[in-house]
Amino acid sequence: MIFTAGNILLIGSILLFVSIIVGKTGYRFGVPALLLFLVVGMLFGSDGLGLQFHNAKEAQFIGMVALSIILFSGGMDTKFTEIKPILTHGIVLSTVGVLLTALFTGLFIWWLSGMSWTNIHLPLITSLLLASTMSSTDSASVFAILRSQKINLKHNLRPMLELESGSNDPMAYMLTIVLIQFIQSSGMGVPQILSSFAIQFIVGAATGYFLGKLAILMLNRLNIDNQALYPILLLSFIFFIFSITDLLKGNGYLAVYIAGMIVGNNKIMHRKEIYTFMDGLTWLFQIIMFLCLGLLVNPHEMLEVAVVALLIGIFMIVVGRPLSVFLCLLPFGKRITLKSRLFVSWVGLRGAVPIIFATYPVVANVPGAHVIFNIVFFITIVSLVIQGTTVSWVARLLNLSTPLEKTGNDFGVELPEEIDSNLHDMTITQEILDQADTLKDMNLPKGTLVMIVKRGNEYLIPNGTLKLHAGDKLLLISENGKE
C-alpha cells in the first residue's frame, strides 16, 4: 500500500495508536519506547504489512523538523545552574569526543573493509563518513530513557549526559556534511574544512543566542488575549531560528538548542502552558520520526550487512566510545571518578539522529550510501537493545543511581513566575496530630498559609477549626525562603 492524500490520515492514526500502546507495554519491561516505535514502523513497512515509503528526502525533512523541536525542548529543560559545574566536560565530550569516536570507528571500518571475508569494501573517506553519521549520542533516546525510567545520578552525571547528547549533534552533522562535500568535490583543503567548521559553530551559536533573546522579548511583550497562542508563537520561532541559521551557513541544530536554553532559563509568560505543549509536541514528533525511519528501511537488506554491522556496533560500544570518553575526560583528573567515566562510556546511545544523518549520503548519491544507511540502522537497533535496556541496571551496578528528587506538589497546582512564592505539600501524620489536630494549633512558619486540604478524593477549604485526620495532605503557600 502506498501513502496517498486519501489514506494518510487513516494510516497515520493507526500507526500512532499502535505505537503508543506498544510503547506503554514495553515500558513495563524496561524496553526503550523509541526502539518499539522503530520496530512498529518496520512491521508496517515494505517487508511487513506492505506500506511503501522509500523517499529518503522526505524522511530527512521530517527528521529535520523533529530534531529542531526535540533539541529546542531539550535545551529548555537544561538548567544553567545544573550544567555550570560540568559545562567544560560536556562541551569537550560533544566536540572532541564526537571527533575521536568518528576517527576511531572510521579507521576500524576501513580496516574491516580490507578483510577478504567481509561483504563491504569502503575507501577511507567513506568509512569515516559512515562513522561520522553515528558519532553522536542521540538526544531523543538519552532524554527519553533518563526521564521515563526516572533515573537520578550522582556526581552531576545526568546534566552532563543531557548536555552532551543535546549539543553533540551539530558536530556529527558538520562532520557528515564536510565529508560528503569532500567526496563530491574530489577533496577539500584543510583551510576550507576548518573555515566550514568555524562558520557553522560561530553563526549557529550567535544566531541561537540572539534569536532566543528575541523570542523571550516577544513572548513577554506581545499581549495576546488567547494564551493558547503563546506556544504556537514559540513554535514559529523554533522553525525560524533553524531556517535562518541554515541560510546563513550556520548550524541550525546548535542554534535551536542554544535558543532553547536561553528561553528555558529566563522568565516567560505562560511557562506551564508552553512546557505542556512542547512536551506533547516532542513526543509526537519522536514517534513520527521513528515510525518514518522504520518504514524507510528494508529489513531484508539489513541482514546482508548484519555481521559487519554487529562487529562495528560492538567496537563502538566496547572500544570507540569508551576510548574517546576516557581521553576527553583525562584532563579533569580525579574530579571525575572511574565509575563515572565507565557510565558515561556506556550511555552512548544511538537513535534516530544517526539514521537521519545517514540519509544525507543517500540524498547526495554518495557511492555506497545505501550500505551506509543499512549499517547505521542495524547499529542503532543494537545500541538501543544493548545499551538502552541496561542504563538503569548499569547505574545501580556502579552505585551511581540516587532517588529522584520530588518536584512540584501532589495537587498539580503551579503559580505564575511573577508571584514570588512557593507551593509545597505535606502529609499529616499521627505524630503531628498528637501535638495539634487543627490548623490554628499548628505551628506554621510566619508567611505560610494552607490553601487546601485533600482527604482521600475530597478537597476541603481550610479554616482554623478544621479537624485534621492522619493522611490528610495540605497544600501550603509560603514566601520564598520561608518554607
Short mmCIF file of C-alpha atoms in Angstrom, two decimals:
data_model
loop_
_atom_site.label_atom_id
_atom_site.label_comp_id
_atom_site.label_asym_id
_atom_site.label_seq_id
_atom_site.Cartn_x
_atom_site.Cartn_y
_atom_site.Cartn_z
CA MET A 1 0.00 0.00 0.00
CA ILE A 2 1.28 3.46 -0.95
CA PHE A 3 0.63 6.60 1.09
CA THR A 4 -1.90 8.89 -0.64
CA ALA A 5 -3.78 12.06 0.32
CA GLY A 6 -6.86 9.90 0.90
CA ASN A 7 -5.38 7.31 3.27
CA ILE A 8 -2.54 9.10 5.07
CA LEU A 9 -4.75 10.23 7.98
CA LEU A 10 -6.21 6.74 8.44
CA ILE A 11 -2.84 5.01 8.28
CA GLY A 12 -1.17 7.69 10.38
CA SER A 13 -3.78 7.46 13.15
CA ILE A 14 -3.44 3.66 13.28
CA LEU A 15 0.36 3.89 13.43
CA LEU A 16 0.25 6.47 16.23
CA PHE A 17 -2.28 4.44 18.24
CA VAL A 18 -0.33 1.19 17.88
CA SER A 19 2.95 2.96 18.76
CA ILE A 20 1.54 4.42 21.99
CA ILE A 21 0.02 1.08 23.08
CA VAL A 22 3.21 -0.84 22.25
CA GLY A 23 5.34 1.83 23.97
CA LYS A 24 3.21 1.60 27.12
CA THR A 25 3.56 -2.19 27.15
CA GLY A 26 7.31 -2.11 26.54
CA TYR A 27 7.85 0.42 29.34
CA ARG A 28 6.78 -2.20 31.89
CA PHE A 29 9.59 -4.48 30.72
CA GLY A 30 12.25 -1.76 30.58
CA VAL A 31 12.39 -1.68 26.77
CA PRO A 32 13.02 1.84 25.36
CA ALA A 33 9.78 3.16 23.83
CA LEU A 34 11.74 4.72 20.96
CA LEU A 35 13.04 1.28 19.93
CA LEU A 36 9.49 -0.03 19.85
CA PHE A 37 8.34 2.90 17.68
CA LEU A 38 11.11 1.95 15.25
CA VAL A 39 10.01 -1.69 15.29
CA VAL A 40 6.36 -0.70 14.65
CA GLY A 41 7.48 1.21 11.56
CA MET A 42 9.45 -1.83 10.34
CA LEU A 43 6.49 -4.17 10.95
CA PHE A 44 4.18 -1.96 8.91
CA GLY A 45 6.82 -1.32 6.21
CA SER A 46 7.57 -2.95 2.88
CA ASP A 47 8.88 -6.20 4.40
CA GLY A 48 5.98 -6.35 6.88
CA LEU A 49 2.39 -5.33 6.18
CA GLY A 50 3.43 -3.68 2.93
CA LEU A 51 3.29 0.08 3.48
CA GLN A 52 5.54 1.66 0.86
CA PHE A 53 7.69 4.60 1.96
CA HIS A 54 11.04 4.91 0.20
CA ASN A 55 11.64 8.66 -0.08
CA ALA A 56 14.83 9.43 1.85
CA LYS A 57 14.47 13.15 1.17
CA GLU A 58 11.02 13.27 2.81
CA ALA A 59 12.31 11.24 5.78
CA GLN A 60 15.22 13.67 6.07
CA PHE A 61 12.83 16.64 6.14
CA ILE A 62 10.62 15.01 8.79
CA GLY A 63 13.74 14.25 10.83
CA MET A 64 14.97 17.83 10.49
CA VAL A 65 11.65 19.24 11.78
CA ALA A 66 11.50 16.67 14.59
CA LEU A 67 15.10 17.28 15.69
CA SER A 68 14.54 21.03 15.77
CA ILE A 69 11.67 20.57 18.22
CA ILE A 70 13.42 17.86 20.26
CA LEU A 71 16.66 19.84 20.63
CA PHE A 72 14.82 23.07 21.50
CA SER A 73 12.74 21.25 24.10
CA GLY A 74 15.88 19.59 25.48
CA GLY A 75 17.55 23.00 25.68
CA MET A 76 14.58 24.39 27.62
CA ASP A 77 14.98 21.60 30.18
CA THR A 78 18.74 22.24 30.56
CA LYS A 79 19.25 24.48 33.57
CA PHE A 80 22.32 26.74 33.76
CA THR A 81 22.67 26.09 37.49
CA GLU A 82 22.90 22.33 36.86
CA ILE A 83 25.31 22.39 33.91
CA LYS A 84 27.61 25.12 35.22
CA PRO A 85 29.84 22.71 37.22
CA ILE A 86 30.19 20.33 34.24
CA LEU A 87 29.98 22.79 31.34
CA THR A 88 33.57 22.22 30.17
CA HIS A 89 33.24 18.44 30.45
CA GLY A 90 30.06 18.43 28.35
CA ILE A 91 31.48 20.71 25.65
CA VAL A 92 34.64 18.60 25.31
CA LEU A 93 32.59 15.40 25.03
CA SER A 94 30.22 16.93 22.47
CA THR A 95 33.02 18.20 20.22
CA VAL A 96 36.35 16.39 20.70
CA GLY A 97 34.53 13.24 21.86
CA VAL A 98 32.46 13.09 18.67
CA LEU A 99 35.54 13.70 16.53
CA LEU A 100 37.53 10.93 18.26
CA THR A 101 34.63 8.46 18.09
CA ALA A 102 34.30 9.11 14.36
CA LEU A 103 38.06 8.76 13.85
CA PHE A 104 38.49 5.51 15.83
CA THR A 105 35.36 3.91 14.36
CA GLY A 106 36.15 5.08 10.83
CA LEU A 107 39.63 3.53 10.97
CA PHE A 108 38.14 0.29 12.29
CA ILE A 109 35.57 0.21 9.44
CA TRP A 110 38.34 0.86 6.89
CA TRP A 111 40.43 -1.96 8.39
CA LEU A 112 37.38 -4.23 8.36
CA SER A 113 36.68 -3.35 4.71
CA GLY A 114 40.10 -4.68 3.77
CA MET A 115 39.31 -8.16 5.07
CA SER A 116 38.68 -10.75 2.37
CA TRP A 117 35.68 -12.30 4.15
CA THR A 118 33.65 -9.06 4.53
CA ASN A 119 30.96 -8.05 2.05
CA ILE A 120 31.67 -4.31 2.33
CA HIS A 121 34.59 -2.55 0.71
CA LEU A 122 34.64 1.12 1.60
CA PRO A 123 37.51 3.54 0.99
CA LEU A 124 38.93 5.52 3.92
CA ILE A 125 36.87 8.69 3.43
CA THR A 126 33.62 6.74 3.01
CA SER A 127 34.49 4.72 6.13
CA LEU A 128 34.97 7.99 8.05
CA LEU A 129 31.66 9.25 6.62
CA LEU A 130 29.88 6.14 7.89
CA ALA A 131 31.44 6.60 11.33
CA SER A 132 30.60 10.31 11.38
CA THR A 133 26.88 9.75 10.81
CA MET A 134 26.69 7.75 14.05
CA SER A 135 29.38 9.54 16.06
CA SER A 136 26.97 11.50 18.28
CA THR A 137 24.79 10.17 21.05
CA ASP A 138 21.10 10.58 20.30
CA SER A 139 19.42 13.32 22.34
CA ALA A 140 15.92 11.90 21.87
CA SER A 141 16.99 8.48 23.16
CA VAL A 142 19.03 9.80 26.11
CA PHE A 143 16.39 12.34 27.21
CA ALA A 144 13.58 9.80 26.89
CA ILE A 145 15.35 6.94 28.69
CA LEU A 146 16.70 9.02 31.59
CA ARG A 147 13.31 10.62 32.16
CA SER A 148 10.99 7.68 31.50
CA GLN A 149 13.00 5.45 33.86
CA LYS A 150 13.15 8.32 36.41
CA ILE A 151 16.89 7.92 36.83
CA ASN A 152 18.79 10.38 39.01
CA LEU A 153 22.57 10.12 39.03
CA LYS A 154 25.37 11.13 41.37
CA HIS A 155 28.27 13.48 40.54
CA ASN A 156 26.23 15.69 38.17
CA LEU A 157 26.22 12.88 35.59
CA ARG A 158 22.65 13.45 34.48
CA PRO A 159 23.11 17.11 33.40
CA MET A 160 26.47 16.15 31.83
CA LEU A 161 24.87 13.41 29.71
CA GLU A 162 21.92 15.59 28.74
CA LEU A 163 24.22 18.48 27.82
CA GLU A 164 26.44 16.18 25.75
CA SER A 165 23.58 14.46 23.93
CA GLY A 166 21.79 17.74 23.29
CA SER A 167 24.85 19.57 21.96
CA ASN A 168 26.84 16.91 20.09
CA ASP A 169 24.52 16.51 17.09
CA PRO A 170 25.89 19.68 15.45
CA MET A 171 29.42 18.24 15.45
CA ALA A 172 28.29 14.95 13.89
CA TYR A 173 26.20 16.87 11.35
CA MET A 174 29.15 19.04 10.35
CA LEU A 175 31.45 16.04 10.00
CA THR A 176 28.86 14.32 7.81
CA ILE A 177 28.31 17.35 5.55
CA VAL A 178 32.02 18.16 5.21
CA LEU A 179 32.91 14.56 4.30
CA ILE A 180 30.10 14.43 1.70
CA GLN A 181 31.43 17.66 0.19
CA PHE A 182 34.96 16.22 0.30
CA ILE A 183 33.86 13.12 -1.63
CA GLN A 184 31.82 15.07 -4.19
CA SER A 185 34.46 17.73 -4.81
CA SER A 186 37.30 15.21 -5.04
CA GLY A 187 38.99 16.65 -1.98
CA MET A 188 38.94 19.83 0.11
CA GLY A 189 41.85 21.65 1.62
CA VAL A 190 42.39 21.85 5.37
CA PRO A 191 41.71 25.65 5.40
CA GLN A 192 38.30 25.12 3.74
CA ILE A 193 37.38 22.38 6.22
CA LEU A 194 38.41 24.46 9.24
CA SER A 195 36.61 27.50 7.81
CA SER A 196 33.41 25.49 7.33
CA PHE A 197 33.53 24.25 10.93
CA ALA A 198 34.23 27.72 12.33
CA ILE A 199 31.41 29.38 10.38
CA GLN A 200 28.87 26.74 11.37
CA PHE A 201 29.80 26.94 15.06
CA ILE A 202 30.06 30.74 15.32
CA VAL A 203 26.97 31.55 13.24
CA GLY A 204 24.94 28.78 14.90
CA ALA A 205 25.84 29.85 18.44
CA ALA A 206 25.36 33.58 17.78
CA THR A 207 22.04 33.16 15.97
CA GLY A 208 20.68 30.82 18.64
CA TYR A 209 21.64 33.24 21.43
CA PHE A 210 20.27 36.45 19.91
CA LEU A 211 17.09 34.92 18.47
CA GLY A 212 16.49 33.13 21.78
CA LYS A 213 16.61 36.55 23.48
CA LEU A 214 14.24 37.90 20.82
CA ALA A 215 11.82 35.03 21.45
CA ILE A 216 11.74 35.88 25.18
CA LEU A 217 11.07 39.53 24.35
CA MET A 218 8.19 38.61 22.04
CA LEU A 219 6.64 36.17 24.50
CA ASN A 220 6.71 38.71 27.31
CA ARG A 221 5.84 41.87 25.38
CA LEU A 222 3.14 40.70 22.95
CA ASN A 223 -0.16 40.95 24.77
CA ILE A 224 -2.15 38.13 23.17
CA ASP A 225 -5.65 37.60 24.56
CA ASN A 226 -5.68 33.88 23.78
CA GLN A 227 -2.90 32.30 25.89
CA ALA A 228 -3.09 29.11 23.78
CA LEU A 229 -1.33 31.06 21.03
CA TYR A 230 1.87 31.59 23.05
CA PRO A 231 3.22 28.04 22.49
CA ILE A 232 2.41 28.36 18.78
CA LEU A 233 4.30 31.65 18.67
CA LEU A 234 7.31 29.90 20.21
CA LEU A 235 7.00 27.05 17.69
CA SER A 236 7.20 29.57 14.85
CA PHE A 237 10.41 30.90 16.42
CA ILE A 238 11.92 27.40 16.52
CA PHE A 239 11.42 26.89 12.79
CA PHE A 240 12.55 30.44 12.01
CA ILE A 241 15.74 30.05 14.07
CA PHE A 242 16.65 26.78 12.35
CA SER A 243 15.88 28.07 8.84
CA ILE A 244 17.57 31.46 9.09
CA THR A 245 20.68 29.90 10.64
CA ASP A 246 20.84 27.38 7.81
CA LEU A 247 20.52 30.20 5.25
CA LEU A 248 23.42 32.00 6.94
CA LYS A 249 25.52 28.80 6.60
CA GLY A 250 25.43 28.22 10.34
CA ASN A 251 24.46 25.08 12.22
CA GLY A 252 20.70 25.09 12.75
CA TYR A 253 20.73 22.25 15.28
CA LEU A 254 23.19 24.11 17.50
CA ALA A 255 21.15 27.31 17.14
CA VAL A 256 17.83 25.79 18.26
CA TYR A 257 19.47 24.02 21.22
CA ILE A 258 21.11 27.23 22.46
CA ALA A 259 17.89 29.19 21.87
CA GLY A 260 16.02 26.58 23.91
CA MET A 261 18.50 27.01 26.77
CA ILE A 262 18.09 30.80 26.65
CA VAL A 263 14.28 30.59 26.72
CA GLY A 264 14.19 27.87 29.39
CA ASN A 265 16.46 29.78 31.78
CA ASN A 266 14.57 33.09 31.68
CA LYS A 267 11.16 34.21 32.87
CA ILE A 268 8.50 33.84 30.18
CA MET A 269 4.75 34.31 30.14
CA HIS A 270 2.56 31.20 30.48
CA ARG A 271 5.50 28.89 31.14
CA LYS A 272 3.30 25.97 32.26
CA GLU A 273 1.19 26.01 29.08
CA ILE A 274 4.31 26.31 26.90
CA TYR A 275 6.08 23.42 28.64
CA THR A 276 2.99 21.19 28.42
CA PHE A 277 2.61 21.98 24.72
CA MET A 278 6.30 21.41 23.97
CA ASP A 279 6.38 18.12 25.90
CA GLY A 280 3.44 16.71 23.95
CA LEU A 281 4.80 18.01 20.64
CA THR A 282 8.22 16.49 21.35
CA TRP A 283 6.72 13.06 21.96
CA LEU A 284 4.53 13.35 18.84
CA PHE A 285 7.49 14.14 16.60
CA GLN A 286 9.67 11.49 18.24
CA ILE A 287 7.02 8.90 17.36
CA ILE A 288 6.57 10.25 13.82
CA MET A 289 10.34 10.37 13.25
CA PHE A 290 10.98 6.81 14.44
CA LEU A 291 7.93 5.48 12.54
CA CYS A 292 9.08 7.11 9.29
CA LEU A 293 12.60 5.74 9.65
CA GLY A 294 11.20 2.28 10.42
CA LEU A 295 9.05 2.46 7.28
CA LEU A 296 12.00 3.69 5.20
CA VAL A 297 14.28 0.71 5.84
CA ASN A 298 14.03 -2.68 4.13
CA PRO A 299 14.85 -5.20 6.90
CA HIS A 300 15.97 -7.90 4.44
CA GLU A 301 18.71 -5.55 3.20
CA MET A 302 20.00 -5.13 6.76
CA LEU A 303 20.51 -8.88 7.00
CA GLU A 304 23.10 -8.65 4.22
CA VAL A 305 25.32 -6.41 6.36
CA ALA A 306 24.30 -7.81 9.76
CA VAL A 307 27.63 -9.46 10.63
CA VAL A 308 29.76 -6.47 9.70
CA ALA A 309 27.32 -4.03 11.33
CA LEU A 310 27.30 -6.10 14.53
CA LEU A 311 31.11 -6.02 14.68
CA ILE A 312 31.14 -2.24 14.14
CA GLY A 313 28.43 -1.76 16.76
CA ILE A 314 30.29 -3.85 19.34
CA PHE A 315 33.51 -1.94 18.57
CA MET A 316 31.75 1.38 19.16
CA ILE A 317 30.21 0.20 22.45
CA VAL A 318 33.31 -1.55 23.83
CA VAL A 319 36.23 0.40 22.30
CA GLY A 320 35.36 3.51 20.29
CA ARG A 321 33.06 5.31 22.72
CA PRO A 322 34.96 4.36 25.93
CA LEU A 323 38.33 5.31 24.43
CA SER A 324 37.09 8.72 23.30
CA VAL A 325 35.37 9.38 26.67
CA PHE A 326 38.46 8.45 28.71
CA LEU A 327 40.72 10.60 26.50
CA CYS A 328 38.33 13.58 26.70
CA LEU A 329 37.96 13.35 30.48
CA LEU A 330 41.68 12.72 31.09
CA PRO A 331 42.50 16.43 31.69
CA PHE A 332 39.93 16.61 34.51
CA GLY A 333 41.87 14.14 36.65
CA LYS A 334 40.25 12.76 39.78
CA ARG A 335 37.35 15.21 39.63
CA ILE A 336 35.53 12.52 37.65
CA THR A 337 35.63 9.06 39.18
CA LEU A 338 36.41 5.87 37.27
CA LYS A 339 32.83 4.66 37.74
CA SER A 340 31.51 7.91 36.30
CA ARG A 341 33.73 7.54 33.24
CA LEU A 342 32.56 3.98 32.75
CA PHE A 343 28.92 5.01 32.96
CA VAL A 344 29.36 7.92 30.54
CA SER A 345 31.08 5.47 28.17
CA TRP A 346 28.12 3.09 28.38
CA VAL A 347 25.43 5.73 27.81
CA GLY A 348 26.49 6.39 24.24
CA LEU A 349 23.13 5.51 22.75
CA ARG A 350 22.49 5.72 19.04
CA GLY A 351 18.97 6.52 17.91
CA ALA A 352 17.10 8.41 15.22
CA VAL A 353 19.78 11.07 14.70
CA PRO A 354 22.39 8.72 13.15
CA ILE A 355 19.70 7.28 10.85
CA ILE A 356 18.64 10.77 9.76
CA PHE A 357 22.27 11.75 9.14
CA ALA A 358 22.67 8.51 7.16
CA THR A 359 20.01 9.77 4.74
CA TYR A 360 22.27 12.67 3.71
CA PRO A 361 24.68 10.43 1.73
CA VAL A 362 21.63 8.73 0.14
CA VAL A 363 20.12 12.05 -0.97
CA ALA A 364 23.56 13.23 -2.17
CA ASN A 365 24.06 9.98 -4.17
CA VAL A 366 27.36 9.19 -2.48
CA PRO A 367 28.77 5.82 -3.65
CA GLY A 368 27.90 3.13 -1.09
CA ALA A 369 25.22 5.31 0.54
CA HIS A 370 22.64 2.51 0.85
CA VAL A 371 25.19 0.29 2.59
CA ILE A 372 25.91 3.15 4.99
CA PHE A 373 22.19 3.58 5.71
CA ASN A 374 21.59 -0.11 6.39
CA ILE A 375 24.66 -0.44 8.64
CA VAL A 376 23.70 2.65 10.66
CA PHE A 377 20.13 1.38 11.07
CA PHE A 378 21.31 -2.02 12.29
CA ILE A 379 23.79 -0.47 14.74
CA THR A 380 21.06 1.82 16.10
CA ILE A 381 18.89 -1.20 16.91
CA VAL A 382 21.87 -2.96 18.54
CA SER A 383 22.63 0.14 20.63
CA LEU A 384 19.04 0.63 21.79
CA VAL A 385 18.68 -3.07 22.66
CA ILE A 386 22.02 -3.49 24.48
CA GLN A 387 22.58 -0.05 25.99
CA GLY A 388 19.06 1.33 26.14
CA THR A 389 17.67 -1.56 28.17
CA THR A 390 20.57 -1.61 30.66
CA VAL A 391 21.06 2.08 31.55
CA SER A 392 19.35 1.85 34.95
CA TRP A 393 20.95 -1.56 35.68
CA VAL A 394 24.47 -0.25 34.95
CA ALA A 395 23.79 2.85 37.09
CA ARG A 396 22.86 0.61 40.03
CA LEU A 397 25.80 -1.74 39.35
CA LEU A 398 28.24 1.18 39.52
CA ASN A 399 26.42 2.61 42.55
CA LEU A 400 25.70 5.86 40.72
CA SER A 401 21.88 5.97 40.92
CA THR A 402 20.13 8.01 43.59
CA PRO A 403 16.43 8.55 44.44
CA LEU A 404 14.80 11.06 42.13
CA GLU A 405 14.14 14.34 43.90
CA LYS A 406 10.49 15.30 44.14
CA THR A 407 9.44 18.27 42.03
CA GLY A 408 6.18 20.15 42.15
CA ASN A 409 3.37 19.08 44.50
CA ASP A 410 0.78 16.32 44.65
CA PHE A 411 -2.03 18.77 43.85
CA GLY A 412 -0.71 19.61 40.37
CA VAL A 413 -1.00 23.34 41.12
CA GLU A 414 1.60 25.86 39.92
CA LEU A 415 1.99 29.58 40.44
CA PRO A 416 2.97 32.13 37.79
CA GLU A 417 6.65 33.10 37.93
CA GLU A 418 5.67 36.69 38.73
CA ILE A 419 4.43 35.61 42.17
CA ASP A 420 7.43 35.40 44.49
CA SER A 421 6.08 32.42 46.44
CA ASN A 422 6.46 28.66 46.61
CA LEU A 423 3.89 25.89 46.72
CA HIS A 424 4.62 22.63 48.53
CA ASP A 425 2.64 19.91 50.24
CA MET A 426 2.86 17.99 53.47
CA THR A 427 1.11 14.88 54.79
CA ILE A 428 -0.42 14.84 58.27
CA THR A 429 0.99 12.04 60.45
CA GLN A 430 -0.13 10.75 63.83
CA GLU A 431 2.88 12.45 65.43
CA ILE A 432 1.67 15.82 64.11
CA LEU A 433 -1.87 15.14 65.35
CA ASP A 434 -0.58 14.36 68.83
CA GLN A 435 0.70 17.93 69.02
CA ALA A 436 -2.06 19.74 67.12
CA ASP A 437 -5.22 18.49 65.44
CA THR A 438 -6.45 21.81 63.98
CA LEU A 439 -4.79 24.31 61.68
CA LYS A 440 -4.94 27.12 64.24
CA ASP A 441 -2.94 25.00 66.69
CA MET A 442 -0.25 24.06 64.16
CA ASN A 443 2.97 25.98 64.47
CA LEU A 444 3.31 27.02 60.83
CA PRO A 445 6.18 29.34 59.89
CA LYS A 446 5.37 33.02 59.51
CA GLY A 447 4.28 33.82 55.96
CA THR A 448 2.95 30.29 55.33
CA LEU A 449 -0.73 29.58 54.66
CA VAL A 450 -2.69 26.37 53.98
CA MET A 451 -4.56 26.76 50.70
CA ILE A 452 -6.47 23.46 50.52
CA VAL A 453 -6.74 20.11 52.29
CA LYS A 454 -7.07 16.81 50.42
CA ARG A 455 -8.73 13.96 52.31
CA GLY A 456 -8.99 10.86 50.14
CA ASN A 457 -10.75 12.05 46.99
CA GLU A 458 -12.30 15.04 48.75
CA TYR A 459 -10.93 18.59 48.71
CA LEU A 460 -11.68 20.81 51.72
CA ILE A 461 -11.40 24.58 52.03
CA PRO A 462 -9.43 25.05 55.27
CA ASN A 463 -10.28 27.19 58.25
CA GLY A 464 -8.69 27.40 61.66
CA THR A 465 -11.13 25.00 63.32
CA LEU A 466 -10.91 22.21 60.70
CA LYS A 467 -10.17 18.91 62.42
CA LEU A 468 -7.24 17.19 60.73
CA HIS A 469 -7.01 13.44 60.14
CA ALA A 470 -3.96 11.24 59.67
CA GLY A 471 -3.20 11.01 55.96
CA ASP A 472 -4.59 14.45 55.09
CA LYS A 473 -2.48 16.33 52.55
CA LEU A 474 -2.06 20.08 52.90
CA LEU A 475 -1.14 22.42 50.05
CA LEU A 476 0.87 25.28 51.51
CA ILE A 477 1.93 28.58 50.04
CA SER A 478 4.88 30.44 51.51
CA GLU A 479 7.14 33.35 50.75
CA ASN A 480 10.42 32.39 49.08
CA GLY A 481 12.96 31.28 51.63
CA LYS A 482 10.36 30.61 54.34
CA GLU A 483 9.36 27.01 53.56
#
